[in-house]
mmCIF file of C-alpha atoms and ligand atoms in Angstrom:
data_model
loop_
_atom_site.group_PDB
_atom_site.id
_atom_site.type_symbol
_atom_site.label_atom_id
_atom_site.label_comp_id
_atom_site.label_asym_id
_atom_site.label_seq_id
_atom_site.Cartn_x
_atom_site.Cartn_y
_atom_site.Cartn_z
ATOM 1 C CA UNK A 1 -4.831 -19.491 14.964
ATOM 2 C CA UNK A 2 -6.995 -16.768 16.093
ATOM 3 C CA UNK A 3 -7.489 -14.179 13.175
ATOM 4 C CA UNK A 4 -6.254 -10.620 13.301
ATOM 5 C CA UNK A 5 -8.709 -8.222 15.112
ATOM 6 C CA UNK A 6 -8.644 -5.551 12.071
ATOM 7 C CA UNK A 7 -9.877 -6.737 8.542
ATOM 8 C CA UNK A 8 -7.022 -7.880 6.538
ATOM 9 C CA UNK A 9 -7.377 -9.061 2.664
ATOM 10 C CA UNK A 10 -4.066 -10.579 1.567
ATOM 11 C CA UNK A 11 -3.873 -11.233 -1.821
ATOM 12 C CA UNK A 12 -0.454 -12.981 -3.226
ATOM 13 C CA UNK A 13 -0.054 -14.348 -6.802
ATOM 14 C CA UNK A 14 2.828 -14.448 -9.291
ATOM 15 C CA UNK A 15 3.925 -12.034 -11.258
ATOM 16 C CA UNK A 16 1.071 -9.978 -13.896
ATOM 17 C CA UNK A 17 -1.774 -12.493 -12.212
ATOM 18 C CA UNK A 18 -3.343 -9.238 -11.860
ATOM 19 C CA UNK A 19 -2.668 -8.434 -7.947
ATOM 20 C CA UNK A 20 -2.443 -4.668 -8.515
ATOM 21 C CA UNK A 21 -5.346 -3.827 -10.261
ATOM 22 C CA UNK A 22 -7.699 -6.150 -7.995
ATOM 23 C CA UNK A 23 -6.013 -5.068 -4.622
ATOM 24 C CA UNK A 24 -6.509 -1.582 -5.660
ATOM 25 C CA UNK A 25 -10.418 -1.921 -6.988
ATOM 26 C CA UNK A 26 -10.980 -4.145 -3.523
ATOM 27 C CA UNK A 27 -9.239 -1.286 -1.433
ATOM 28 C CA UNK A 28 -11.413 1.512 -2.853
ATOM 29 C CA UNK A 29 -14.618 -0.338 -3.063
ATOM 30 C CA UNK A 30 -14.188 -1.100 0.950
ATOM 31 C CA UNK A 31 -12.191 1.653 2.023
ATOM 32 C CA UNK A 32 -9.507 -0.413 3.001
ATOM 33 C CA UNK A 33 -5.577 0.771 3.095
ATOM 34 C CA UNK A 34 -3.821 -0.675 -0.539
ATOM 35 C CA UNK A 35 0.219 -1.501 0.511
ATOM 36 C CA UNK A 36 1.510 -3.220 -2.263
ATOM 37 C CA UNK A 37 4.498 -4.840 -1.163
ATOM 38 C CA UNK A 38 6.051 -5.942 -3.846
ATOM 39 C CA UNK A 39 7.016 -2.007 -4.510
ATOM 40 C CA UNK A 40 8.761 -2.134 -0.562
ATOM 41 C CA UNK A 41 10.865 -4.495 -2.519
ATOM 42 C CA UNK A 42 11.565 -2.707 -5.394
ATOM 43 C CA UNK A 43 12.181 0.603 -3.797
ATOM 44 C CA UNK A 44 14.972 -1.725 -1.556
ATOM 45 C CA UNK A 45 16.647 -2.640 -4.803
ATOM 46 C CA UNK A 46 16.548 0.677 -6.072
ATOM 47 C CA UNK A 47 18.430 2.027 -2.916
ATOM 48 C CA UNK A 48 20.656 -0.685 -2.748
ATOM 49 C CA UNK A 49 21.273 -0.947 -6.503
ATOM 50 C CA UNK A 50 22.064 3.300 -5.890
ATOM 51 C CA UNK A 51 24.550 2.224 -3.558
ATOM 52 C CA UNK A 52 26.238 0.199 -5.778
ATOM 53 C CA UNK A 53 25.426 -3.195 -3.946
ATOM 54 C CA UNK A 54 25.049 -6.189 -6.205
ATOM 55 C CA UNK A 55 22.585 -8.605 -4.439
ATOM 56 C CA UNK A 56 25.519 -11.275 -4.340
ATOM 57 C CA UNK A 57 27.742 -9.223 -1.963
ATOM 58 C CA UNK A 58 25.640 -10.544 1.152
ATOM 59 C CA UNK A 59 27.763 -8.494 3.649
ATOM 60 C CA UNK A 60 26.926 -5.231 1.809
ATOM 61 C CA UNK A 61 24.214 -5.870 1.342
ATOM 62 C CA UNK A 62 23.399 -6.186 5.270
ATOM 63 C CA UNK A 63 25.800 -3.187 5.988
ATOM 64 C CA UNK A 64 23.579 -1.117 3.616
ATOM 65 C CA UNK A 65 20.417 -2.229 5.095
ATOM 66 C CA UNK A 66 21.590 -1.010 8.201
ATOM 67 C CA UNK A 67 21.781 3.233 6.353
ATOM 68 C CA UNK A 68 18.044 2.776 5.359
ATOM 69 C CA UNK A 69 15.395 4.905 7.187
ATOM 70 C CA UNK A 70 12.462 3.171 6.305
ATOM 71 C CA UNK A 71 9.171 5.838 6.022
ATOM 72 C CA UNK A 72 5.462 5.609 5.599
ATOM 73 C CA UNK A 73 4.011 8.325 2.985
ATOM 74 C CA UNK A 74 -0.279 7.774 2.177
ATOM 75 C CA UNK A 75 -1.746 9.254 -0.469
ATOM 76 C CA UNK A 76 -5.564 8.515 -1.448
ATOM 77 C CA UNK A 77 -5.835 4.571 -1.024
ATOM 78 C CA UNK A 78 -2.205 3.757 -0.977
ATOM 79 C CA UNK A 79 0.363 3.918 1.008
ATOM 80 C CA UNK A 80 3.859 3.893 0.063
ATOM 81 C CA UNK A 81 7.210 3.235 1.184
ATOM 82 C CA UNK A 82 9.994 6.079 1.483
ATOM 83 C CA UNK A 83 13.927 5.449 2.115
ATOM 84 C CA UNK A 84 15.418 8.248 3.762
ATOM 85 C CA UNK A 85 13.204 10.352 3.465
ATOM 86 C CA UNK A 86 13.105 10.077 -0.412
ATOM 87 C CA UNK A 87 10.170 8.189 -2.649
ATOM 88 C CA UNK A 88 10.987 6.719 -5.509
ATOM 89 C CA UNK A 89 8.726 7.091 -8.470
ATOM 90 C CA UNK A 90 7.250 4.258 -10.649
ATOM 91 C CA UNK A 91 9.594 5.022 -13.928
ATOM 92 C CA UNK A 92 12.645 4.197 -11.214
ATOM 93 C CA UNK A 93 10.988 1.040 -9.270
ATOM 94 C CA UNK A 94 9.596 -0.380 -12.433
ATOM 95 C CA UNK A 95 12.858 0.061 -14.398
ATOM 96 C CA UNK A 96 14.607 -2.831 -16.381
ATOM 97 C CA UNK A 97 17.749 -2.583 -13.915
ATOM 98 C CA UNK A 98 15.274 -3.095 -11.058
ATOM 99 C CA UNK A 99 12.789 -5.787 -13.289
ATOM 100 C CA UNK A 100 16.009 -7.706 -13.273
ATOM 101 C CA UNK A 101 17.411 -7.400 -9.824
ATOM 102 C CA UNK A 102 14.219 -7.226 -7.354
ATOM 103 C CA UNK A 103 14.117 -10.899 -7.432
ATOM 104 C CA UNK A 104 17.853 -11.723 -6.410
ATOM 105 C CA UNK A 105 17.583 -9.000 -3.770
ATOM 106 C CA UNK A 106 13.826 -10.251 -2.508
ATOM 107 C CA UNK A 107 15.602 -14.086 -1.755
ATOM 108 C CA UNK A 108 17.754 -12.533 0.504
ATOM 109 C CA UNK A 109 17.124 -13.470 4.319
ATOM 110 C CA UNK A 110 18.479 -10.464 5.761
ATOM 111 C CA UNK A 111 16.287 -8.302 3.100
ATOM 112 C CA UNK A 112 13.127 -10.069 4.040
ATOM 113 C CA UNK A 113 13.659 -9.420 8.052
ATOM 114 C CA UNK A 114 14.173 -5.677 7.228
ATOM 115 C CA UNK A 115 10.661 -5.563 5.704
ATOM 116 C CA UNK A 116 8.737 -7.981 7.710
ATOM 117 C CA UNK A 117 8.266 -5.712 10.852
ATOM 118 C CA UNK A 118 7.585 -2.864 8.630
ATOM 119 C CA UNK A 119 4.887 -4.424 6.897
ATOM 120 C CA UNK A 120 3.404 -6.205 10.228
ATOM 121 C CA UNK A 121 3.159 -1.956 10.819
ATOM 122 C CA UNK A 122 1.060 -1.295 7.974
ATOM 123 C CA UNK A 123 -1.719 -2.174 10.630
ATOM 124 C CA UNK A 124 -1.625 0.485 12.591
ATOM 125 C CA UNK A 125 -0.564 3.147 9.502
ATOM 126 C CA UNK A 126 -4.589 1.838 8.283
ATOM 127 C CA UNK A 127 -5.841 2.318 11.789
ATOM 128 C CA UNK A 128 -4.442 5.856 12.382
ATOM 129 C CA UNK A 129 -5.638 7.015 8.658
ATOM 130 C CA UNK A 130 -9.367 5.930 9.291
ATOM 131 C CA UNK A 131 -9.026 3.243 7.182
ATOM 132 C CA UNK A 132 -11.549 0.139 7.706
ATOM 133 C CA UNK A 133 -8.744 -2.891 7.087
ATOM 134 C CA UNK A 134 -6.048 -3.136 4.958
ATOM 135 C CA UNK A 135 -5.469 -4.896 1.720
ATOM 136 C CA UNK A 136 -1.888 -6.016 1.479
ATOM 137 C CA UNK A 137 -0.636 -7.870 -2.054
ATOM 138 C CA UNK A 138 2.739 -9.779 -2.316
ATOM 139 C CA UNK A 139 4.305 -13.240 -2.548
ATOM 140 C CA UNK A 140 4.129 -14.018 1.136
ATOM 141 C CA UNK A 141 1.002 -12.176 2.878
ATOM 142 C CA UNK A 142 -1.196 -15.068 3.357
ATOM 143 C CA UNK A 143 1.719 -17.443 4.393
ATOM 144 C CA UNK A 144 4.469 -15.633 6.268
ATOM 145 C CA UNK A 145 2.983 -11.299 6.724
ATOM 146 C CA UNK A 146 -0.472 -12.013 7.717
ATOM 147 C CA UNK A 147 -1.409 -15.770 8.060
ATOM 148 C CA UNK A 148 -4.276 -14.998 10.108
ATOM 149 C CA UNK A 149 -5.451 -12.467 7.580
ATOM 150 C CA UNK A 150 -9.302 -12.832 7.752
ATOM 151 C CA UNK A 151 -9.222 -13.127 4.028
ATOM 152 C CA UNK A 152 -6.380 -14.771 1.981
ATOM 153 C CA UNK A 153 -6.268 -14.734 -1.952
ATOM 154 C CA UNK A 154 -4.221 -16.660 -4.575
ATOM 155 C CA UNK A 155 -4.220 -15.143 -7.803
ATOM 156 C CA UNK A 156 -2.681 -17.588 -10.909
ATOM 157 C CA UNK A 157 -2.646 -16.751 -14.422
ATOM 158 C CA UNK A 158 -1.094 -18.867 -17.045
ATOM 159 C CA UNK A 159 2.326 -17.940 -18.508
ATOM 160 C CA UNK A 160 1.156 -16.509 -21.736
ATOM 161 C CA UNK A 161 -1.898 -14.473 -20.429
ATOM 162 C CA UNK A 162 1.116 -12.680 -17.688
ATOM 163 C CA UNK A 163 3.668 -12.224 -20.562
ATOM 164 C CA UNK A 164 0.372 -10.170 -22.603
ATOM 165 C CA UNK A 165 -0.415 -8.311 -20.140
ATOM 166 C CA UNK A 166 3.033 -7.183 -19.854
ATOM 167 C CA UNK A 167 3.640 -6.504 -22.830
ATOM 168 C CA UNK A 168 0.260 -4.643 -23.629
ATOM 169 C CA UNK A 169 1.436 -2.213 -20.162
ATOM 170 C CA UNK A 170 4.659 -1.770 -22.325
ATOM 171 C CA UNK A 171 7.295 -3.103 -19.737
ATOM 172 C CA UNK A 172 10.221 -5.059 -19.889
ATOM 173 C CA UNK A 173 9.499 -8.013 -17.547
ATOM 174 C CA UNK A 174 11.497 -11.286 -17.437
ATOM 175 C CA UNK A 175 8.602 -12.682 -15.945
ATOM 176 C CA UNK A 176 9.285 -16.538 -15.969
ATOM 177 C CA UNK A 177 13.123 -16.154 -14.144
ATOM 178 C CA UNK A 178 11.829 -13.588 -11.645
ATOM 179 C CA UNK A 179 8.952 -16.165 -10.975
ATOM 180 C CA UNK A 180 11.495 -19.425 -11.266
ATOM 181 C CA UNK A 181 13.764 -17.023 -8.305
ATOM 182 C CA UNK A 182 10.653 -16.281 -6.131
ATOM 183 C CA UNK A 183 8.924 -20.107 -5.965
ATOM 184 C CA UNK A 184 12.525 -21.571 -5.801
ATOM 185 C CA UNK A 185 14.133 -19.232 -2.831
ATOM 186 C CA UNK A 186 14.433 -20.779 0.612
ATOM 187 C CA UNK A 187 12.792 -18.006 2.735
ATOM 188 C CA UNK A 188 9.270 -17.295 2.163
ATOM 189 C CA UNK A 189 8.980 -18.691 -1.144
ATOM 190 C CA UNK A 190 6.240 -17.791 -3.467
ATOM 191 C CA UNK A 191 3.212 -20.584 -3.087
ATOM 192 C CA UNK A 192 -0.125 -20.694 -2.457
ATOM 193 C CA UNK A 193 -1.088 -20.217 1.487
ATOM 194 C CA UNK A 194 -2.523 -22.979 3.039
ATOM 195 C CA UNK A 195 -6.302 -22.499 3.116
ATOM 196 C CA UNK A 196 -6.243 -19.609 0.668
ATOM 197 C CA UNK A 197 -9.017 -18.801 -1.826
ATOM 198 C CA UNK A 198 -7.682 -19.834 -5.602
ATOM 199 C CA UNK A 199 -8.588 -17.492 -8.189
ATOM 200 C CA UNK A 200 -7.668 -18.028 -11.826
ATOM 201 C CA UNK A 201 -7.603 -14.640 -13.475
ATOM 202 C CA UNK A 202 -6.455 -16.099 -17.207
ATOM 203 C CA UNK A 203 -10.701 -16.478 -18.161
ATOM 204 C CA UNK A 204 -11.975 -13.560 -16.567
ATOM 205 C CA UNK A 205 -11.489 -9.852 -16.836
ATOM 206 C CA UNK A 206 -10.790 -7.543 -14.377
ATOM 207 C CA UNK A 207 -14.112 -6.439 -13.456
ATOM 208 C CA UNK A 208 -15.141 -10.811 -13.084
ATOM 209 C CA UNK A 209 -12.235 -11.074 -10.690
ATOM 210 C CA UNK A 210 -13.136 -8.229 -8.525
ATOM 211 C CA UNK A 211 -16.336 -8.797 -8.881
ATOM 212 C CA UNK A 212 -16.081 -12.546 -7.527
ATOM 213 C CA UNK A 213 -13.238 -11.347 -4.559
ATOM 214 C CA UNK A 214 -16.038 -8.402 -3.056
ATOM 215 C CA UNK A 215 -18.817 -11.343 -3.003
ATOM 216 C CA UNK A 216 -16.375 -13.806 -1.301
ATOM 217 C CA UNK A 217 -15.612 -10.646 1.277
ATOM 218 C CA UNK A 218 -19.148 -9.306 2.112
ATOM 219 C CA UNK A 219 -20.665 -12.512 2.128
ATOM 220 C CA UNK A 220 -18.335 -13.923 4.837
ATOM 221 C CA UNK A 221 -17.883 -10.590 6.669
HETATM 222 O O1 LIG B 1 4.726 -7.697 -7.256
HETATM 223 P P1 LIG B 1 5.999 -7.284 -7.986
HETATM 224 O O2 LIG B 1 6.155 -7.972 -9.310
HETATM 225 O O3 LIG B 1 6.148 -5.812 -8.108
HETATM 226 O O4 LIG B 1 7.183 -7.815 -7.021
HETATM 227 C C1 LIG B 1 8.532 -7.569 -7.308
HETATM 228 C C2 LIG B 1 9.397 -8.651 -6.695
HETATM 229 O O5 LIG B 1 9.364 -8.563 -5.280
HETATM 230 C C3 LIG B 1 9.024 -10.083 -7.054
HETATM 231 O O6 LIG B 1 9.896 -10.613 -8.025
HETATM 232 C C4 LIG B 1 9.181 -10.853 -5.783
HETATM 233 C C5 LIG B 1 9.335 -9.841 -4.693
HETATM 234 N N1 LIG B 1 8.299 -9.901 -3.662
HETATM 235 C C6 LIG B 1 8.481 -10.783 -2.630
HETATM 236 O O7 LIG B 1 9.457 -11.530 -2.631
HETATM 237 N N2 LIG B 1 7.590 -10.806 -1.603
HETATM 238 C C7 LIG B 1 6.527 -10.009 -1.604
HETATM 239 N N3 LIG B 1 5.667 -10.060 -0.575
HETATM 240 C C8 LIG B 1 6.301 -9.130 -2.676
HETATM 241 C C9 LIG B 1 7.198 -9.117 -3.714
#
C-alpha cells in the first residue's frame, strides 16, 4: 500500500497505556495536528446518552445519528469534535455515565461509519491550519483510519500500571470491561496493527516513551 502523502503518526493502545499524554508531547514537539479520537467517541455517547438512547436500542440509535451535525473546532495543538454546534467539556465526556457507556456505543457498526469519514477529514482540517502532519490516537488508526499512516504505534501497559494511573488522575474507569468490549467487538476491534511499532509504556516514564517515539520518527523521516 502506498503511504499517505501528508505525515501521519497513529498511535492506538488500550485504555491508560498512556496515548494522550505521548500523542500530545509528539504533536507539539513536531507541530503536528493532536485528534484524539477516542473523545469523537465519547462526545457521541454523550449526545446520544442526552437523547436518551441506550446503546442497545440499535434503531435509535441510527435514527439519532442521523440529528448529529458533526463540527471541527482547533484550539492550540488539538482539534476537537463539536455536535451541533455545541462542545462538550472534559468533566461531561470523561464522566462515569459516559466511562461506562462509550464502549457499548463504540461496538456499534453504524456508530463507527458515522466517524470514519470524519476522521479520514482530519487530513485536510491539519493541512488548512498549517499544520506539518497529524497525530491521530485511538483503537483503530493504524488498522482501519489510517493503515498507510507513515508511522503506526502500539502502546501496551500492563493491567495494574493502567488501573494506577487511573486512579492517581482521580477517575472512575472500569478499565478491564471497557477493554474486554473494545478487543472483543466485531468491527474494528482493538489489536495491534499489522506492522506497527510495539511500545511497552509499564517500565518507562513519560518522558522515555516520548523520547524513544521522536527518535523512531526523525530517524526514519
Ligand atoms: O481513548 P479513550 O479511553 O478515551 O476511548 C474511549 C472509548 O472509545 C474506548 O472504550 C473505545 C472507543 N474508541 C474506539 O472504539 N476507537 C477509537 N479509535 C478510539 C476510541
Amino acid at each position: 500500500m502506498s503511504k499517505h502523502p501528508t505525515t501521519i503518526i497513529a498511535i492506538d493502545g488500550g485504555a491508560a497505556t498512556g496515548k494522550s499524554s505521548t500523542s500530545c508531547a509528539i504533536a507539539k514537539s513536531l507541530e503536528f495536528l493532536h485528534v484524539d479520537t477516542g473523545a469523537h467517541y465519547r462526545t457521541v455517547t454523550f449526545a446520544l446518552n442526552q437523547a436518551g438512547i441506550p446503546p442497545k436500542d440499535l434503531d435509535a440509535v441510527t435514527e439519532g445519528l442521523a440529528t448529529l451535525n458533526l463540527g471541527t473546532s482547533v484550539k492550540g495543538q488539538q482539534a476537537f469534535l463539536s455536535v451541533n454546534g455545541y462542545k462538550p467539556n472534559d468533566s461531561e465526556i470523561r464522566s462515569t455515565s459516559v466511562n461506562s457507556l462509550v464502549a457499548h456505543f463504540a461496538a456499534i457498526p453504524s456508530v463507527r461509519k458515522f466517524l470514519f469519514e470524519y476522521q479520514r477529514e482530519q487530513v485536510k482540517v491539519a493541512q488548512k491550519k498549517g499544520f506539518k502532519g497529524l497525530v491521530m490516537e485511538g483503537r483503530d488508526i493504524g488498522s482501519v483510519i489510517f493503515p498507510d499512516a507513515q508511522f503506526r504505534f502500539y502502546l501496551h501497559a500492563d493491567a495494574e500500571t493502567r488501573s494506577l494511573r487511573r486512579k492517581k488522575q482521580g477517575q472512575e474507569d472500569a478499565i478491564k470491561q471497557r477493554d474486554a468490549i473494545d478487543t472483543g467487538r466485531k468491527d474494528a476491534p482493538l489489536k495491534c496493527p499489522e506492522g506497527a511499532i510495539v511500545i511497552d509504556t509499564s517500565e518507562n516514564t513519560l518522558e522515555q516513551v516520548i523520547a524513544t517515539l521522536l527518535q523512531i520518527i526523525r530517524n526514519q523521516d
